[in-house]
Short mmCIF file of C-alpha atoms and ligand atoms in Angstrom, two decimals:
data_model
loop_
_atom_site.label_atom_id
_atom_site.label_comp_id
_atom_site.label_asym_id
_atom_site.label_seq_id
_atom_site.Cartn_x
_atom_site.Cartn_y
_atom_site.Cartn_z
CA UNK X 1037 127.58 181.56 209.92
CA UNK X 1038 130.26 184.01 210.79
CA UNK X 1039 133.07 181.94 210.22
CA UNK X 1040 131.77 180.92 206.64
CA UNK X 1041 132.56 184.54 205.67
CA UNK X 1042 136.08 184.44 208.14
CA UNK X 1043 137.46 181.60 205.62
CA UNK X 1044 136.07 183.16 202.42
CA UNK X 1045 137.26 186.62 202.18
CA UNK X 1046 140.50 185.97 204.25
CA UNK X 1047 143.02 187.13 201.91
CA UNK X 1048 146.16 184.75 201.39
CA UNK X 1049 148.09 185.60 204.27
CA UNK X 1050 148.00 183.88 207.74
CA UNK X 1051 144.79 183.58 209.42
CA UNK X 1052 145.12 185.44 212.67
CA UNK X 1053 141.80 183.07 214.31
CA UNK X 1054 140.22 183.99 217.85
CA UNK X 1055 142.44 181.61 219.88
CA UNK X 1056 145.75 183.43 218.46
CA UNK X 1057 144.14 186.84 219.22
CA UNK X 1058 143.75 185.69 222.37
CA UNK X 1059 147.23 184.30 223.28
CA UNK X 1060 148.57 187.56 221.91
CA UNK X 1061 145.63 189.77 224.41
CA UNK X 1062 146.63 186.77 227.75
CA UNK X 1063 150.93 187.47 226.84
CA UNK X 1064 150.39 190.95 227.64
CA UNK X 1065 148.36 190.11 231.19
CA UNK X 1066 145.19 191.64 229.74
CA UNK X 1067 143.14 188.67 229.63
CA UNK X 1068 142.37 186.09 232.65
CA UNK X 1069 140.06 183.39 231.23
CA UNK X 1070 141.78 180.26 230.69
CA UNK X 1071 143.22 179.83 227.08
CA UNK X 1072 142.33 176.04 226.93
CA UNK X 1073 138.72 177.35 226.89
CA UNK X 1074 138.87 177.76 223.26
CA UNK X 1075 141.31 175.17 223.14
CA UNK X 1076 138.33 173.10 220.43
CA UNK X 1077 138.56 175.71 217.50
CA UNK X 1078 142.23 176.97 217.69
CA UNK X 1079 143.61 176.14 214.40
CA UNK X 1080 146.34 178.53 212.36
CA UNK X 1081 146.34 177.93 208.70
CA UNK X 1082 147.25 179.62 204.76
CA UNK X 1083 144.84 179.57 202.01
CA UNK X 1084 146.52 177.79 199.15
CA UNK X 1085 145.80 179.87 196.12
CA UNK X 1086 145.95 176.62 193.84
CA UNK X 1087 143.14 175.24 195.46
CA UNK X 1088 140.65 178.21 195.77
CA UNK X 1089 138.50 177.30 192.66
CA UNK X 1090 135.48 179.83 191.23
CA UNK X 1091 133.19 177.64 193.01
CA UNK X 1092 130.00 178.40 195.33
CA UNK X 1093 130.60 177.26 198.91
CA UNK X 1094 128.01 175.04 200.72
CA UNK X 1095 126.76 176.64 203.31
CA UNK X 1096 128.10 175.90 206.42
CA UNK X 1097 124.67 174.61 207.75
CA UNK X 1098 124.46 172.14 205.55
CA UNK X 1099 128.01 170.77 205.41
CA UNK X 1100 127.68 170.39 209.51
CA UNK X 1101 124.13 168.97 209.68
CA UNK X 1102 123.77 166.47 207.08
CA UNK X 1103 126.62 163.99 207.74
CA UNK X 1104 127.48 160.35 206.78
CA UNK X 1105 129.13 158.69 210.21
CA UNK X 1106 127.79 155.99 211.01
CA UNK X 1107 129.67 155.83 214.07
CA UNK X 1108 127.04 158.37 215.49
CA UNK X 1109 124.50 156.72 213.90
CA UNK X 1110 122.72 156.60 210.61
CA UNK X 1111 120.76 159.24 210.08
CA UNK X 1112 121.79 162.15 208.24
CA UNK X 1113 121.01 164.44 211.34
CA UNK X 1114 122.51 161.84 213.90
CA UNK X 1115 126.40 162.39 213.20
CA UNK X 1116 125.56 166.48 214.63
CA UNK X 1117 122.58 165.34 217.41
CA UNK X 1118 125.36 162.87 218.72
CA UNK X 1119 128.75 164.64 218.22
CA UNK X 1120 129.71 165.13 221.88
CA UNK X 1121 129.76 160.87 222.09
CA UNK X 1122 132.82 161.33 220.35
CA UNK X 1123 135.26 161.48 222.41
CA UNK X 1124 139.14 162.93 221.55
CA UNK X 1125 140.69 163.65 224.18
CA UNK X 1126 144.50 162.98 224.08
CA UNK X 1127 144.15 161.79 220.29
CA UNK X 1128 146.84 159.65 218.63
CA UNK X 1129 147.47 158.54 215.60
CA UNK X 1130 149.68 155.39 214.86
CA UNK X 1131 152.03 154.83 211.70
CA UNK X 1132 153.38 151.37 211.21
CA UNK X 1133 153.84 148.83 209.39
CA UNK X 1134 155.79 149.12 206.36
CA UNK X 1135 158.08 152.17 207.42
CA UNK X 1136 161.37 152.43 208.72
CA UNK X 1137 160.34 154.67 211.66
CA UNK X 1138 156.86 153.72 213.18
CA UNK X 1139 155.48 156.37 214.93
CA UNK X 1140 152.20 157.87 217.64
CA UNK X 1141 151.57 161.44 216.73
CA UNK X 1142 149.90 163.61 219.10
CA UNK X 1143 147.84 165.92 217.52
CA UNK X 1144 150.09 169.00 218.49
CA UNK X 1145 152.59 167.05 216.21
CA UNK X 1146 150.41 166.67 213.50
CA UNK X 1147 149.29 170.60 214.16
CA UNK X 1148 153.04 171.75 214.08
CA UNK X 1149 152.99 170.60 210.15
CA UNK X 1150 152.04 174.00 208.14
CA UNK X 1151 147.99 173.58 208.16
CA UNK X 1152 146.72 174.80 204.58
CA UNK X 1153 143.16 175.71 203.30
CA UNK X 1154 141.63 174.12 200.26
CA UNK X 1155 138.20 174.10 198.88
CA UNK X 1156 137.87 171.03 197.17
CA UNK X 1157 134.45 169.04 195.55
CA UNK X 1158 133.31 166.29 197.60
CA UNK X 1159 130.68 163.88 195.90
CA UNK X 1160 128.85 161.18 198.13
CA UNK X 1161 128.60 157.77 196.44
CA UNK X 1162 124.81 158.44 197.49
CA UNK X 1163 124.31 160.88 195.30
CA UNK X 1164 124.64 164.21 197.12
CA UNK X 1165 127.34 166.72 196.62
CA UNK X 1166 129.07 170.00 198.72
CA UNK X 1167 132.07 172.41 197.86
CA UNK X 1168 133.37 173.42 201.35
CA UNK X 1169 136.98 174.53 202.52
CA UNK X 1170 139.03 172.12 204.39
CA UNK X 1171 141.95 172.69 206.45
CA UNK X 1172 145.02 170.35 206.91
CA UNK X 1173 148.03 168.95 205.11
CA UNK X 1174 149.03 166.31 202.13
CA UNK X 1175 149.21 163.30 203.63
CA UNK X 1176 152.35 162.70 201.89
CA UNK X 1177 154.09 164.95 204.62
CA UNK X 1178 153.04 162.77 207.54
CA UNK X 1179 153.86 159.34 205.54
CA UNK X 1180 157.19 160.66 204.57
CA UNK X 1181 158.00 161.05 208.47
CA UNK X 1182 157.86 157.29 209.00
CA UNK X 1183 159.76 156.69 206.09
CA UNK X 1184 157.56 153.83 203.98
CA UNK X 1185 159.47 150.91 202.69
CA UNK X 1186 159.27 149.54 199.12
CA UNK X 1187 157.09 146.83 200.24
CA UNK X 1188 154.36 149.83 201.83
CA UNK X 1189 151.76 149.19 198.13
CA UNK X 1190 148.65 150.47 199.99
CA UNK X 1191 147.94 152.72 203.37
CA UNK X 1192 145.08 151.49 205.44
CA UNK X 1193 143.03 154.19 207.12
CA UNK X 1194 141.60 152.63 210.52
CA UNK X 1195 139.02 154.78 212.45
CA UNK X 1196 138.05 155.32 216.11
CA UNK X 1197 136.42 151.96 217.88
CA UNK X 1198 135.25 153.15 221.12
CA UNK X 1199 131.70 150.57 221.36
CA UNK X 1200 130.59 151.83 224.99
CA UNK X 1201 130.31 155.55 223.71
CA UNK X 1202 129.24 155.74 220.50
CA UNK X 1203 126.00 155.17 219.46
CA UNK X 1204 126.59 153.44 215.65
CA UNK X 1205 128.79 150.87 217.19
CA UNK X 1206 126.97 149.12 219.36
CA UNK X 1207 125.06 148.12 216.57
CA UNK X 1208 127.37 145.82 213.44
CA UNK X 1209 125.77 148.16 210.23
CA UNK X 1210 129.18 147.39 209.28
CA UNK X 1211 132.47 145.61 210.67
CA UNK X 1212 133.62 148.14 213.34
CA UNK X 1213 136.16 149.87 213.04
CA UNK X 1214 135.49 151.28 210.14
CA UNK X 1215 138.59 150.90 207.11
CA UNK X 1216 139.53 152.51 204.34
CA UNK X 1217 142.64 152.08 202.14
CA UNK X 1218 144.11 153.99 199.18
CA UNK X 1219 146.84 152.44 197.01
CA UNK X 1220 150.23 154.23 197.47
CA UNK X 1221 150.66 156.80 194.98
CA UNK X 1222 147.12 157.53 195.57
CA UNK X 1223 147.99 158.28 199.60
CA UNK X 1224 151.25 160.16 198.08
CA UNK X 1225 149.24 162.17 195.68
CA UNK X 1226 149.46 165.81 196.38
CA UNK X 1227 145.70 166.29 196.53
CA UNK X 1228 145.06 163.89 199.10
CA UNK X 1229 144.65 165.50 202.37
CA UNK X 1230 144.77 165.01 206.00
CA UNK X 1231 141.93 167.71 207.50
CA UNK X 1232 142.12 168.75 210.84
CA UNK X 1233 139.28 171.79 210.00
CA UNK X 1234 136.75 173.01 208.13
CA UNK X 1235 135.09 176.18 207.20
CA UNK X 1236 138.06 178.37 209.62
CA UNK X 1237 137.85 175.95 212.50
CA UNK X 1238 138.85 172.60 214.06
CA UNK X 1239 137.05 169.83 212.63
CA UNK X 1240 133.59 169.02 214.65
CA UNK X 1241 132.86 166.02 215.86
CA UNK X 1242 130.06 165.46 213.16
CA UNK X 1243 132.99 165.86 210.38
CA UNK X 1244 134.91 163.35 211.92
CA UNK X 1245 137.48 165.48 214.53
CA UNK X 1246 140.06 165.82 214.79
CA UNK X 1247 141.76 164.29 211.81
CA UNK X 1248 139.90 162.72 208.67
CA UNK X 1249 141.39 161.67 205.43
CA UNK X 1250 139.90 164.02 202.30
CA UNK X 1251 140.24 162.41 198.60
CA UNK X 1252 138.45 164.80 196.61
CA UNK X 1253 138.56 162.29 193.36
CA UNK X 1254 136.56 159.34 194.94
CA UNK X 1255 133.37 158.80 197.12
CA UNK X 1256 133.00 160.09 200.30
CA UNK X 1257 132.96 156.98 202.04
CA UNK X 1258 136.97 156.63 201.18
CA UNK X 1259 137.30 159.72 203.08
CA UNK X 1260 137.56 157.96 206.54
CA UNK X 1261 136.91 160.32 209.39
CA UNK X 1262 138.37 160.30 213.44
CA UNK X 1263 141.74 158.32 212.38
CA UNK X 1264 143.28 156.38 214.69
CA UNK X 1265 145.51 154.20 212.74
CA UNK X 1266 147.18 154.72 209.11
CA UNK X 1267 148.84 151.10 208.68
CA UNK X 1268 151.48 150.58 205.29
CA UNK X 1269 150.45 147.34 203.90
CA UNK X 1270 151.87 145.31 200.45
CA UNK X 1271 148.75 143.68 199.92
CA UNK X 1272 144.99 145.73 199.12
CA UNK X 1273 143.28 146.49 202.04
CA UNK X 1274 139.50 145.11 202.46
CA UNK X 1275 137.71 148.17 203.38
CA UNK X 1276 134.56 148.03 205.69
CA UNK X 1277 132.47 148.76 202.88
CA UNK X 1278 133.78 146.46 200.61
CA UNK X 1279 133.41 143.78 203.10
CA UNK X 1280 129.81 145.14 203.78
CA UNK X 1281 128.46 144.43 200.54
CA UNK X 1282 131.50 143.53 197.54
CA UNK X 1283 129.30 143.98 194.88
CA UNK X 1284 128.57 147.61 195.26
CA UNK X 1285 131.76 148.77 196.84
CA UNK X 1286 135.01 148.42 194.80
CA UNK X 1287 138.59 149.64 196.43
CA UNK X 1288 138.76 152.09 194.04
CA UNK X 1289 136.12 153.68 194.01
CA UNK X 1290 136.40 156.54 191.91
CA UNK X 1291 134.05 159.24 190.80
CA UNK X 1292 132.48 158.75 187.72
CA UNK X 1293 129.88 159.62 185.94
CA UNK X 1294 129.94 156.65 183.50
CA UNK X 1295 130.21 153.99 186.24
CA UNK X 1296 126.78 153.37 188.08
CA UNK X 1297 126.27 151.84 191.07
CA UNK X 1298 124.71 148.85 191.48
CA UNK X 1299 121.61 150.13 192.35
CA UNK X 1300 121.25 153.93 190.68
CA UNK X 1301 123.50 156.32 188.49
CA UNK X 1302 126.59 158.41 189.07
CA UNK X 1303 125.64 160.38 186.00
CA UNK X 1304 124.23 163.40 188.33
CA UNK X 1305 124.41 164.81 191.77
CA UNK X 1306 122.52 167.23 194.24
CA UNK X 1307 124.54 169.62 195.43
CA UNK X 1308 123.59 170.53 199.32
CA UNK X 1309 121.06 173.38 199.47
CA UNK X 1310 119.99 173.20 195.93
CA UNK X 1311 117.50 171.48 195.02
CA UNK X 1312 118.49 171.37 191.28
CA UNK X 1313 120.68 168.58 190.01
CA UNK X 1314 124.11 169.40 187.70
CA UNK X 1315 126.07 166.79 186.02
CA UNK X 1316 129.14 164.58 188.03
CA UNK X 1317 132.33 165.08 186.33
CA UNK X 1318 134.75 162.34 185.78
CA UNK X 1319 137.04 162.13 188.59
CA UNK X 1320 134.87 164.59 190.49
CA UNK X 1321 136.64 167.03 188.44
CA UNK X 1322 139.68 166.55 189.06
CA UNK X 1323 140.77 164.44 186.17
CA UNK X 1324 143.97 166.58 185.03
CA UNK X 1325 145.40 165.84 188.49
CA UNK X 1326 144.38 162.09 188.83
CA UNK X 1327 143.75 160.36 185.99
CA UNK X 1328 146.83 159.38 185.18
CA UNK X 1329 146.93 157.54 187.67
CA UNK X 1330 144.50 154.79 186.19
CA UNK X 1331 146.13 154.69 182.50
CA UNK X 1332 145.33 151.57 181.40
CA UNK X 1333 143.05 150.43 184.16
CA UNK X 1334 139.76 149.48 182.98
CA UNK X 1335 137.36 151.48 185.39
CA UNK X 1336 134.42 149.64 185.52
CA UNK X 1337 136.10 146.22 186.66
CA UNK X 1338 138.30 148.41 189.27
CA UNK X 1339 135.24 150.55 190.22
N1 MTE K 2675 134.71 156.68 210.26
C1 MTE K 2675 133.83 156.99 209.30
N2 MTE K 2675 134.24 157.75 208.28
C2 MTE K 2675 133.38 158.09 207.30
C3 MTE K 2675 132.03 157.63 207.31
C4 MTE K 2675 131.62 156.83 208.43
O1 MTE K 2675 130.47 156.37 208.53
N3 MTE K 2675 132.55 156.54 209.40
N4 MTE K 2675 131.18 157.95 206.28
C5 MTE K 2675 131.80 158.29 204.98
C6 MTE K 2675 130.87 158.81 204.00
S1 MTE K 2675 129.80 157.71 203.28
C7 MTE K 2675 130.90 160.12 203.59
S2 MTE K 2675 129.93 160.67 202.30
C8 MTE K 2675 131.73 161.12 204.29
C9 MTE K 2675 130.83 162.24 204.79
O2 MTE K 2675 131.58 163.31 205.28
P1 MTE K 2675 130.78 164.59 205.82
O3 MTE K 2675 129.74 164.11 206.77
O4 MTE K 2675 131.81 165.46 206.46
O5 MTE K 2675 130.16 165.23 204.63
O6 MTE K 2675 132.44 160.56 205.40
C10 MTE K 2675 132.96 159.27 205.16
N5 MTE K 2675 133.81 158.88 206.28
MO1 MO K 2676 129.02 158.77 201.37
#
């Protein structure tokens, strides 16, 4: 894919993308088609040299056709097949609860913050693993705007419920909509991220458009995609897995390989397109960053 290559040899300097190139061709009344045509993939955004590791990228056809959203259904190839049942049109997001300054952020607000690229490891608790460049900002930027209070412990992640047109929801695999939470140093960490693209574009639908929450350290499923509502809480959040089935699915949820699951082990991963297996590293790799985090916490109770 084209824009695989875009996002991978783009130098660090700002990404001039098609939809730029265009508004620059349409100022100087050379160009007539409408600009909101391309409206879908218009995102402007820096590499951020820390976070461009030596690492193989997944390809692109992979990362965008073998999805976990079980809002599109449950299939690996569903979340793609049924992306345009996601609708976001006009999408908002909602900050309350424990903040000074509750807020609904359009997404040209949310855009307006400086959108950087990372390529970060993401490891599904399932077993399967991809290296792919997001797009977005620390979460900690948006939080900060509504001001938390000292009573905000945890930030609970709620997604898109929209039963009539998609697919997964008319069906209760799990207690729509779907929840995450992340305690509040976690949210604050500089890691975490807020995507709004992938691979040089917007996020599709499949990925979980047009925001999704990216914790590189834990599971996928803590990654919560098509955000709705981010909700400051002082008590821990019950997420919808954790509700699904407690036994399997702590809050937490950390990688590691020492911890398995109830029902296999963490100790190894397939990384998409290879049909090899390598080793899972503690914290997905990212144990300098994070680990600190959990001094003293004894990982396999708070898995
Ligand atoms: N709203 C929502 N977010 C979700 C999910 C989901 O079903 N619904 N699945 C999670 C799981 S299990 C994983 S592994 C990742 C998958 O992200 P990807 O399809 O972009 O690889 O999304 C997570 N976020
Ligand atoms: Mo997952």
């Amino acid at each position: 894919m084209s824009h695989l290559k875009e996002s991978d040899i783009t130098p660090q300097e700002w990404f001039l993308n098609r939809r730029q190139l265009l508004r620059t061709i349409g100022a100087a009344g050379l160009l007539s088609t409408p600009l909101n045509a391309f409206a879908d993939s218009s995102l402007r955004f820096q590499p951020n040299p820390q976070y461009r590791p030596d690492l193989k990228l997944t390809d692109a056809e992979h990362a965008l056709h073998y999805n976990n959203f079980y809002e599109l259904g449950t299939d690996k190839s569903d979340p793609y097949r049924n992306a345009d049942r996601l609708i976001t049109d006009n999408w908002q997001v909602r900050i309350e609860g424990e903040c000074a300054k509750p807020q609904t952020f359009d997404m040209d607000d949310l855009l307006a913050i400086e959108q950087e690229e990372r390529i970060y490891r993401f490891r599904c608790v399932e077993g399967w693993s991809m290296v792919v460049p997001w797009i977005g900002f620390p979460l900690s930027k948006l939080l900060n705007k509504v001001e938390p209070t000292s009573k905000a412990k945890y930030v609970e992640f709620i997604s898109i419920l929209d039963r009539k047109n998609l697919p997964g929801q008319r069906f209760n695999i799990l207690d729509w909509p779907y929840r995450e939470g992340l305690r509040i140093d976690e949210a604050m960490h500089p890691l975490t991220l807020m995507a709004t693209g992938l691979y040089g574009e917007a996020l599709q639908n499949q990925s979980g458009a047009p925001l999704r929450l990216i914790v590189p350290w834990k599971y996928g499923f803590k990654s919560s995609k098509s955000i709705v509502t981010i909700r400051l809480v002082e008590k821990q959040p019950i997420s919808s897995w954790m509700q699904a089935t407690p036994s399997e699915y702590g809050f937490y949820s950390n990688v590691n390989p020492q911890v398995p699951h109830r029902r296999w082990s963490q100790a190894k991963e397939r990384p998409l397109g290879s049909f090899f297996k390598k080793k899972t590293l503690m914290f997905n790799g990212y144990a300098d960053e994070v680990a600190s985090l959990y001094s003293g916490m004894d990982l396999r109770r708070y898995f």
